[in-house]
PDB file of C-alpha atoms in Angstrom:
ATOM      1  CA  LEU A  17    -104.951 194.688  92.057  1.00 53.00           C
ATOM      2  CA  GLN A  18    -101.813 195.555  93.882  1.00 68.00           C
ATOM      3  CA  LEU A  19    -100.596 199.086  92.941  1.00 65.00           C
ATOM      4  CA  SER A  20     -97.471 197.677  91.207  1.00 61.00           C
ATOM      5  CA  HIS A  21     -99.643 195.414  89.013  1.00 60.00           C
ATOM      6  CA  GLN A  22    -102.219 197.821  87.597  1.00 63.00           C
ATOM      7  CA  ASN A  23    -102.301 198.963  84.004  1.00 74.00           C
ATOM      8  CA  THR A  24    -103.513 202.490  84.691  1.00 78.00           C
ATOM      9  CA  SER A  25    -101.166 205.510  85.152  1.00 84.00           C
ATOM     10  CA  TYR A  26    -100.924 206.680  88.641  1.00 87.00           C
ATOM     11  CA  GLN A  27    -102.644 209.976  87.771  1.00 87.00           C
ATOM     12  CA  GLU A  28    -105.699 208.087  86.800  1.00 86.00           C
ATOM     13  CA  ILE A  29    -106.105 206.224  89.996  1.00 88.00           C
ATOM     14  CA  THR A  30    -108.866 207.804  92.091  1.00 88.00           C
ATOM     15  CA  GLY A  31    -107.794 208.557  95.669  1.00 89.00           C
ATOM     16  CA  LEU A  32    -104.008 207.966  95.193  1.00 91.00           C
ATOM     17  CA  HIS A  33    -102.677 211.526  94.574  1.00 93.00           C
ATOM     18  CA  GLU A  34    -105.505 213.193  96.520  1.00 94.00           C
ATOM     19  CA  ASN A  35    -104.305 211.362  99.630  1.00 94.00           C
ATOM     20  CA  PHE A  36    -100.635 212.228  99.247  1.00 95.00           C
ATOM     21  CA  PRO A  37    -100.875 215.307 101.677  1.00 96.00           C
ATOM     22  CA  ILE A  38    -102.512 213.104 104.330  1.00 96.00           C
ATOM     23  CA  HIS A  39     -99.679 210.620 104.032  1.00 95.00           C
ATOM     24  CA  ALA A  40     -97.124 213.485 104.326  1.00 95.00           C
ATOM     25  CA  TRP A  41     -98.999 214.984 107.272  1.00 97.00           C
ATOM     26  CA  LEU A  42     -99.039 211.721 109.239  1.00 96.00           C
ATOM     27  CA  ALA A  43     -95.449 210.823 108.046  1.00 94.00           C
ATOM     28  CA  ASN A  44     -96.611 207.630 106.463  1.00 92.00           C
ATOM     29  CA  HIS A  45     -93.167 207.271 104.728  1.00 87.00           C
ATOM     30  CA  ASP A  46     -93.859 203.852 103.484  1.00 86.00           C
ATOM     31  CA  ALA A  47     -97.485 204.462 102.344  1.00 89.00           C
ATOM     32  CA  VAL A  48     -96.937 202.806  98.987  1.00 89.00           C
ATOM     33  CA  GLY A  49     -94.804 199.979 100.112  1.00 85.00           C
ATOM     34  CA  THR A  50     -91.150 200.821  99.688  1.00 76.00           C
ATOM     35  CA  GLY A  51     -89.631 197.813 101.469  1.00 71.00           C
ATOM     36  CA  PRO A  52     -88.164 194.794  99.632  1.00 69.00           C
ATOM     37  CA  GLU A  53     -90.779 192.623 101.446  1.00 67.00           C
ATOM     38  CA  ASN A  54     -93.717 194.167  99.570  1.00 68.00           C
ATOM     39  CA  PRO A  55     -92.733 196.753  96.942  1.00 70.00           C
ATOM     40  CA  LEU A  56     -95.654 198.878  95.918  1.00 78.00           C
ATOM     41  CA  GLY A  57     -97.963 196.523  97.873  1.00 85.00           C
ATOM     42  CA  ASN A  58     -99.420 198.858 100.519  1.00 88.00           C
ATOM     43  CA  ILE A  59    -102.059 200.282  98.262  1.00 88.00           C
ATOM     44  CA  MET A  60    -104.644 198.166  96.412  1.00 88.00           C
ATOM     45  CA  VAL A  61    -106.550 199.363  93.429  1.00 88.00           C
ATOM     46  CA  ASP A  62    -110.107 198.003  93.062  1.00 88.00           C
ATOM     47  CA  LYS A  63    -111.805 197.089  89.784  1.00 85.00           C
ATOM     48  CA  GLY A  64    -113.297 200.674  89.555  1.00 86.00           C
ATOM     49  CA  GLY A  65    -109.821 202.138  89.690  1.00 86.00           C
ATOM     50  CA  LYS A  66    -109.990 203.525  93.206  1.00 89.00           C
ATOM     51  CA  ALA A  67    -106.955 203.197  95.616  1.00 89.00           C
ATOM     52  CA  HIS A  68    -107.422 201.742  99.083  1.00 90.00           C
ATOM     53  CA  VAL A  69    -104.504 201.865 101.562  1.00 89.00           C
ATOM     54  CA  ILE A  70    -104.246 198.532 103.341  1.00 89.00           C
ATOM     55  CA  ASP A  71    -100.977 199.343 105.181  1.00 87.00           C
ATOM     56  CA  THR A  72     -99.623 202.859 105.935  1.00 88.00           C
ATOM     57  CA  GLY A  73     -96.132 201.441 106.551  1.00 82.00           C
ATOM     58  CA  GLY A  74     -95.915 203.083 109.911  1.00 84.00           C
ATOM     59  CA  GLY A  75     -96.885 206.708 110.768  1.00 87.00           C
ATOM     60  CA  LEU A  76     -96.517 209.449 113.224  1.00 93.00           C
ATOM     61  CA  LEU A  77     -93.843 208.357 115.701  1.00 93.00           C
ATOM     62  CA  TYR A  78     -93.233 204.877 114.530  1.00 91.00           C
ATOM     63  CA  LYS A  79     -91.844 203.094 111.445  1.00 87.00           C
ATOM     64  CA  GLY A  80     -93.608 200.231 109.817  1.00 83.00           C
ATOM     65  CA  THR A  81     -91.203 197.913 111.685  1.00 84.00           C
ATOM     66  CA  GLY A  82     -92.500 199.256 115.009  1.00 87.00           C
ATOM     67  CA  THR A  83     -89.310 201.018 115.975  1.00 91.00           C
ATOM     68  CA  LYS A  84     -89.419 204.734 116.754  1.00 91.00           C
ATOM     69  CA  LYS A  85     -88.565 207.141 114.015  1.00 90.00           C
ATOM     70  CA  ALA A  86     -85.478 209.330 114.288  1.00 89.00           C
ATOM     71  CA  LYS A  87     -87.688 212.470 113.805  1.00 90.00           C
ATOM     72  CA  PHE A  88     -91.293 213.482 113.604  1.00 93.00           C
ATOM     73  CA  THR A  89     -91.314 217.291 113.776  1.00 95.00           C
ATOM     74  CA  PRO A  90     -93.703 220.155 112.949  1.00 97.00           C
ATOM     75  CA  GLU A  91     -92.045 220.593 109.584  1.00 97.00           C
ATOM     76  CA  VAL A  92     -93.705 218.414 106.945  1.00 96.00           C
ATOM     77  CA  ASP A  93     -90.572 217.536 104.934  1.00 95.00           C
ATOM     78  CA  GLU A  94     -92.452 214.518 103.543  1.00 95.00           C
ATOM     79  CA  LEU A  95     -94.261 216.913 101.101  1.00 95.00           C
ATOM     80  CA  GLN A  96     -90.796 216.902  99.378  1.00 95.00           C
ATOM     81  CA  THR A  97     -89.014 213.682 100.372  1.00 94.00           C
ATOM     82  CA  MET A  98     -91.870 211.260  99.577  1.00 93.00           C
ATOM     83  CA  ALA A  99     -91.790 212.537  95.954  1.00 93.00           C
ATOM     84  CA  ASP A 100     -87.986 212.584  95.736  1.00 94.00           C
ATOM     85  CA  PRO A 101     -86.235 209.602  94.085  1.00 92.00           C
ATOM     86  CA  ASN A 102     -83.167 210.287  96.240  1.00 92.00           C
ATOM     87  CA  TYR A 103     -85.360 209.442  99.240  1.00 89.00           C
ATOM     88  CA  SER A 104     -87.253 206.536  97.727  1.00 87.00           C
ATOM     89  CA  HIS A 105     -87.440 205.701  94.008  1.00 87.00           C
ATOM     90  CA  LEU A 106     -90.639 203.725  94.663  1.00 88.00           C
ATOM     91  CA  SER A 107     -92.368 206.486  96.656  1.00 89.00           C
ATOM     92  CA  ALA A 108     -91.239 209.005  93.979  1.00 91.00           C
ATOM     93  CA  GLU A 109     -92.470 206.721  91.176  1.00 90.00           C
ATOM     94  CA  VAL A 110     -96.041 207.037  92.641  1.00 91.00           C
ATOM     95  CA  PHE A 111     -96.005 210.499  94.234  1.00 93.00           C
ATOM     96  CA  GLY A 112     -93.621 212.393  91.953  1.00 91.00           C
ATOM     97  CA  GLY A 113     -95.214 214.880  89.636  1.00 89.00           C
ATOM     98  CA  ILE A 114     -98.565 215.099  91.434  1.00 93.00           C
ATOM     99  CA  ASP A 115    -100.893 217.850  90.038  1.00 93.00           C
ATOM    100  CA  PRO A 116    -101.069 220.414  93.053  1.00 93.00           C
ATOM    101  CA  ASN A 117    -104.809 220.827  92.340  1.00 93.00           C
ATOM    102  CA  VAL A 118    -105.385 217.165  92.860  1.00 93.00           C
ATOM    103  CA  ALA A 119    -103.250 217.093  96.014  1.00 95.00           C
ATOM    104  CA  LYS A 120    -105.147 220.147  97.285  1.00 96.00           C
ATOM    105  CA  VAL A 121    -108.184 217.842  97.757  1.00 95.00           C
ATOM    106  CA  GLY A 122    -106.331 215.908 100.438  1.00 95.00           C
ATOM    107  CA  ALA A 123    -104.993 219.080 102.004  1.00 96.00           C
ATOM    108  CA  GLN A 124    -108.516 220.435 102.302  1.00 96.00           C
ATOM    109  CA  ARG A 125    -109.667 217.167 104.040  1.00 96.00           C
ATOM    110  CA  ILE A 126    -106.880 217.787 106.606  1.00 97.00           C
ATOM    111  CA  ALA A 127    -107.905 221.380 107.023  1.00 97.00           C
ATOM    112  CA  ASN A 128    -111.491 220.229 107.635  1.00 97.00           C
ATOM    113  CA  VAL A 129    -110.493 218.013 110.487  1.00 96.00           C
ATOM    114  CA  ASP A 130    -111.447 219.648 113.760  1.00 96.00           C
ATOM    115  CA  ASP A 131    -108.567 220.312 116.088  1.00 96.00           C
ATOM    116  CA  LEU A 132    -110.617 219.044 118.976  1.00 96.00           C
ATOM    117  CA  GLN A 133    -111.263 215.783 117.174  1.00 96.00           C
ATOM    118  CA  ILE A 134    -107.454 215.411 116.720  1.00 96.00           C
ATOM    119  CA  ALA A 135    -106.924 216.078 120.381  1.00 96.00           C
ATOM    120  CA  LYS A 136    -109.631 213.475 121.470  1.00 96.00           C
ATOM    121  CA  LEU A 137    -107.916 210.936 119.196  1.00 96.00           C
ATOM    122  CA  VAL A 138    -104.533 211.637 120.648  1.00 96.00           C
ATOM    123  CA  GLU A 139    -106.014 211.407 124.140  1.00 96.00           C
ATOM    124  CA  THR A 140    -107.594 208.075 123.370  1.00 96.00           C
ATOM    125  CA  TYR A 141    -104.893 206.417 121.339  1.00 95.00           C
ATOM    126  CA  GLY A 142    -101.746 208.433 121.919  1.00 94.00           C
ATOM    127  CA  PRO A 143     -98.814 207.735 124.229  1.00 94.00           C
ATOM    128  CA  SER A 144     -99.518 206.987 127.871  1.00 94.00           C
ATOM    129  CA  ASN A 145     -97.053 209.653 129.047  1.00 95.00           C
ATOM    130  CA  VAL A 146     -98.830 212.958 129.408  1.00 95.00           C
ATOM    131  CA  PHE A 147     -95.782 215.006 128.112  1.00 96.00           C
ATOM    132  CA  GLU A 148     -95.440 212.740 125.012  1.00 95.00           C
ATOM    133  CA  LYS A 149     -99.194 212.936 124.436  1.00 95.00           C
ATOM    134  CA  MET A 150     -99.128 216.801 124.476  1.00 96.00           C
ATOM    135  CA  ASN A 151     -95.994 216.888 122.256  1.00 96.00           C
ATOM    136  CA  LEU A 152     -97.707 214.550 119.737  1.00 96.00           C
ATOM    137  CA  LEU A 153    -100.772 216.700 119.680  1.00 96.00           C
ATOM    138  CA  ASN A 154     -98.760 219.930 119.346  1.00 97.00           C
ATOM    139  CA  THR A 155     -96.708 218.380 116.507  1.00 97.00           C
ATOM    140  CA  LEU A 156     -99.827 217.181 114.660  1.00 97.00           C
ATOM    141  CA  LEU A 157    -101.546 220.511 114.881  1.00 97.00           C
ATOM    142  CA  LYS A 158     -98.427 222.274 113.623  1.00 97.00           C
ATOM    143  CA  ARG A 159     -98.013 219.836 110.834  1.00 97.00           C
ATOM    144  CA  LYS A 160    -101.685 220.409 109.839  1.00 97.00           C
ATOM    145  CA  GLN A 161    -100.947 224.057 109.683  1.00 97.00           C
ATOM    146  CA  ALA A 162     -97.910 223.603 107.595  1.00 97.00           C
ATOM    147  CA  VAL A 163     -99.866 221.400 105.050  1.00 97.00           C
ATOM    148  CA  MET A 164    -102.623 224.053 104.940  1.00 97.00           C
ATOM    149  CA  GLU A 165    -100.115 226.734 104.237  1.00 97.00           C
ATOM    150  CA  HIS A 166     -98.345 224.717 101.628  1.00 97.00           C
ATOM    151  CA  TYR A 167    -101.561 224.107  99.589  1.00 96.00           C
ATOM    152  CA  GLY A 168    -103.299 227.411 100.525  1.00 96.00           C
ATOM    153  CA  VAL A 169    -106.345 225.844 102.004  1.00 96.00           C
ATOM    154  CA  GLN A 170    -108.404 226.891 105.108  1.00 95.00           C
ATOM    155  CA  PRO A 171    -110.937 224.985 107.294  1.00 95.00           C
ATOM    156  CA  GLY A 172    -114.419 224.676 105.937  1.00 93.00           C
ATOM    157  CA  GLY A 173    -113.518 224.669 102.210  1.00 91.00           C
ATOM    158  CA  LYS A 174    -114.816 222.018  99.866  1.00 90.00           C
ATOM    159  CA  ALA A 175    -112.596 219.008  99.219  1.00 83.00           C
ATOM    160  CA  GLU A 176    -113.098 218.637  95.488  1.00 80.00           C
ATOM    161  CA  ALA A 177    -110.619 218.513  92.670  1.00 65.00           C
ATOM    162  CA  ALA A 178    -110.293 221.327  90.169  1.00 55.00           C
ATOM    163  CA  PRO A 179    -110.594 220.314  86.627  1.00 55.00           C
ATOM    164  CA  LYS A 180    -107.401 218.696  85.331  1.00 50.00           C
ATOM    165  CA  THR A 181    -107.211 221.013  82.407  1.00 47.00           C
ATOM    166  CA  ALA A 182    -108.678 224.463  82.048  1.00 47.00           C
ATOM    167  CA  PRO A 183    -111.172 224.879  79.277  1.00 48.00           C
ATOM    168  CA  LYS A 184    -109.546 226.361  76.193  1.00 50.00           C
ATOM    169  CA  PRO A 185    -110.478 230.018  75.703  1.00 56.00           C
ATOM    170  CA  GLU A 186    -112.244 231.024  72.476  1.00 59.00           C
ATOM    171  CA  PRO A 187    -109.570 232.399  70.074  1.00 61.00           C
ATOM    172  CA  THR A 188    -109.511 236.062  69.705  1.00 61.00           C
ATOM    173  CA  PRO A 189    -110.077 237.062  66.086  1.00 60.00           C
ATOM    174  CA  ASP A 190    -107.075 238.640  64.474  1.00 58.00           C
ATOM    175  CA  PRO A 191    -108.111 241.793  62.723  1.00 56.00           C
ATOM    176  CA  TYR A 192    -105.248 241.518  60.410  1.00 58.00           C
ATOM    177  CA  GLU A 193    -105.756 237.883  59.400  1.00 61.00           C
ATOM    178  CA  HIS A 194    -106.209 237.509  55.676  1.00 57.00           C
ATOM    179  CA  LYS A 195    -109.549 235.788  54.712  1.00 62.00           C
ATOM    180  CA  PRO A 196    -110.412 235.124  51.181  1.00 64.00           C
ATOM    181  CA  PHE A 197    -113.028 237.339  49.569  1.00 60.00           C
ATOM    182  CA  THR A 198    -116.400 235.849  49.038  1.00 72.00           C
ATOM    183  CA  LYS A 199    -117.770 236.283  45.480  1.00 73.00           C
ATOM    184  CA  GLU A 200    -120.137 239.069  46.684  1.00 78.00           C
ATOM    185  CA  GLU A 201    -117.380 240.925  48.504  1.00 71.00           C
ATOM    186  CA  TYR A 202    -115.163 240.785  45.333  1.00 65.00           C
ATOM    187  CA  GLU A 203    -117.940 242.022  43.070  1.00 76.00           C
ATOM    188  CA  LYS A 204    -118.678 244.903  45.477  1.00 77.00           C
ATOM    189  CA  TRP A 205    -114.926 245.734  45.603  1.00 67.00           C
ATOM    190  CA  ALA A 206    -114.721 245.523  41.780  1.00 71.00           C
ATOM    191  CA  GLU A 207    -117.695 247.931  41.353  1.00 79.00           C
ATOM    192  CA  ASP A 208    -116.014 250.492  43.549  1.00 77.00           C
ATOM    193  CA  GLN A 209    -112.769 250.511  41.632  1.00 72.00           C
ATOM    194  CA  PRO A 210    -112.135 253.398  39.111  1.00 67.00           C
TER     195      PRO A 210
END
């Protein structure tokens, strides 16, 4: 099913909100499909309710149309803009109101990606110009750090979701709460009266 044609709330789709920090880190502005050609069509949901990104809609330095983005900076503004209806109502429809504990899973996955692995990927697949390649690597590493700081994660942590709701604590008995007397308590009380 296409994301826009599923009957489940976005919070219930496995992998959708967990991956939000990853889309923000890589500047996948159109991750959900915000263009008129394929609204909400960049993510598919399988029969088991798991999200699969089939088109990131561009990322890093380039838009989905193949043109260069106006900015790709060390600041990860996408953590706010991709959930903001003033930026994109479709992106905000999917990514607005994410539980930070769920998003933290994706942030932890980013934190666990080795910087050397990122450098190797940029070396292999990055721009041909050495200066642009180094700039891209530097930006990606700074953006990684910004996401880690935003979600409070460190390399080596477990990427697992916290429970959606904390267990309810046992109620503390109220010492002044009125409880009806049992028959035995009443009889004992009555015997002690003058």
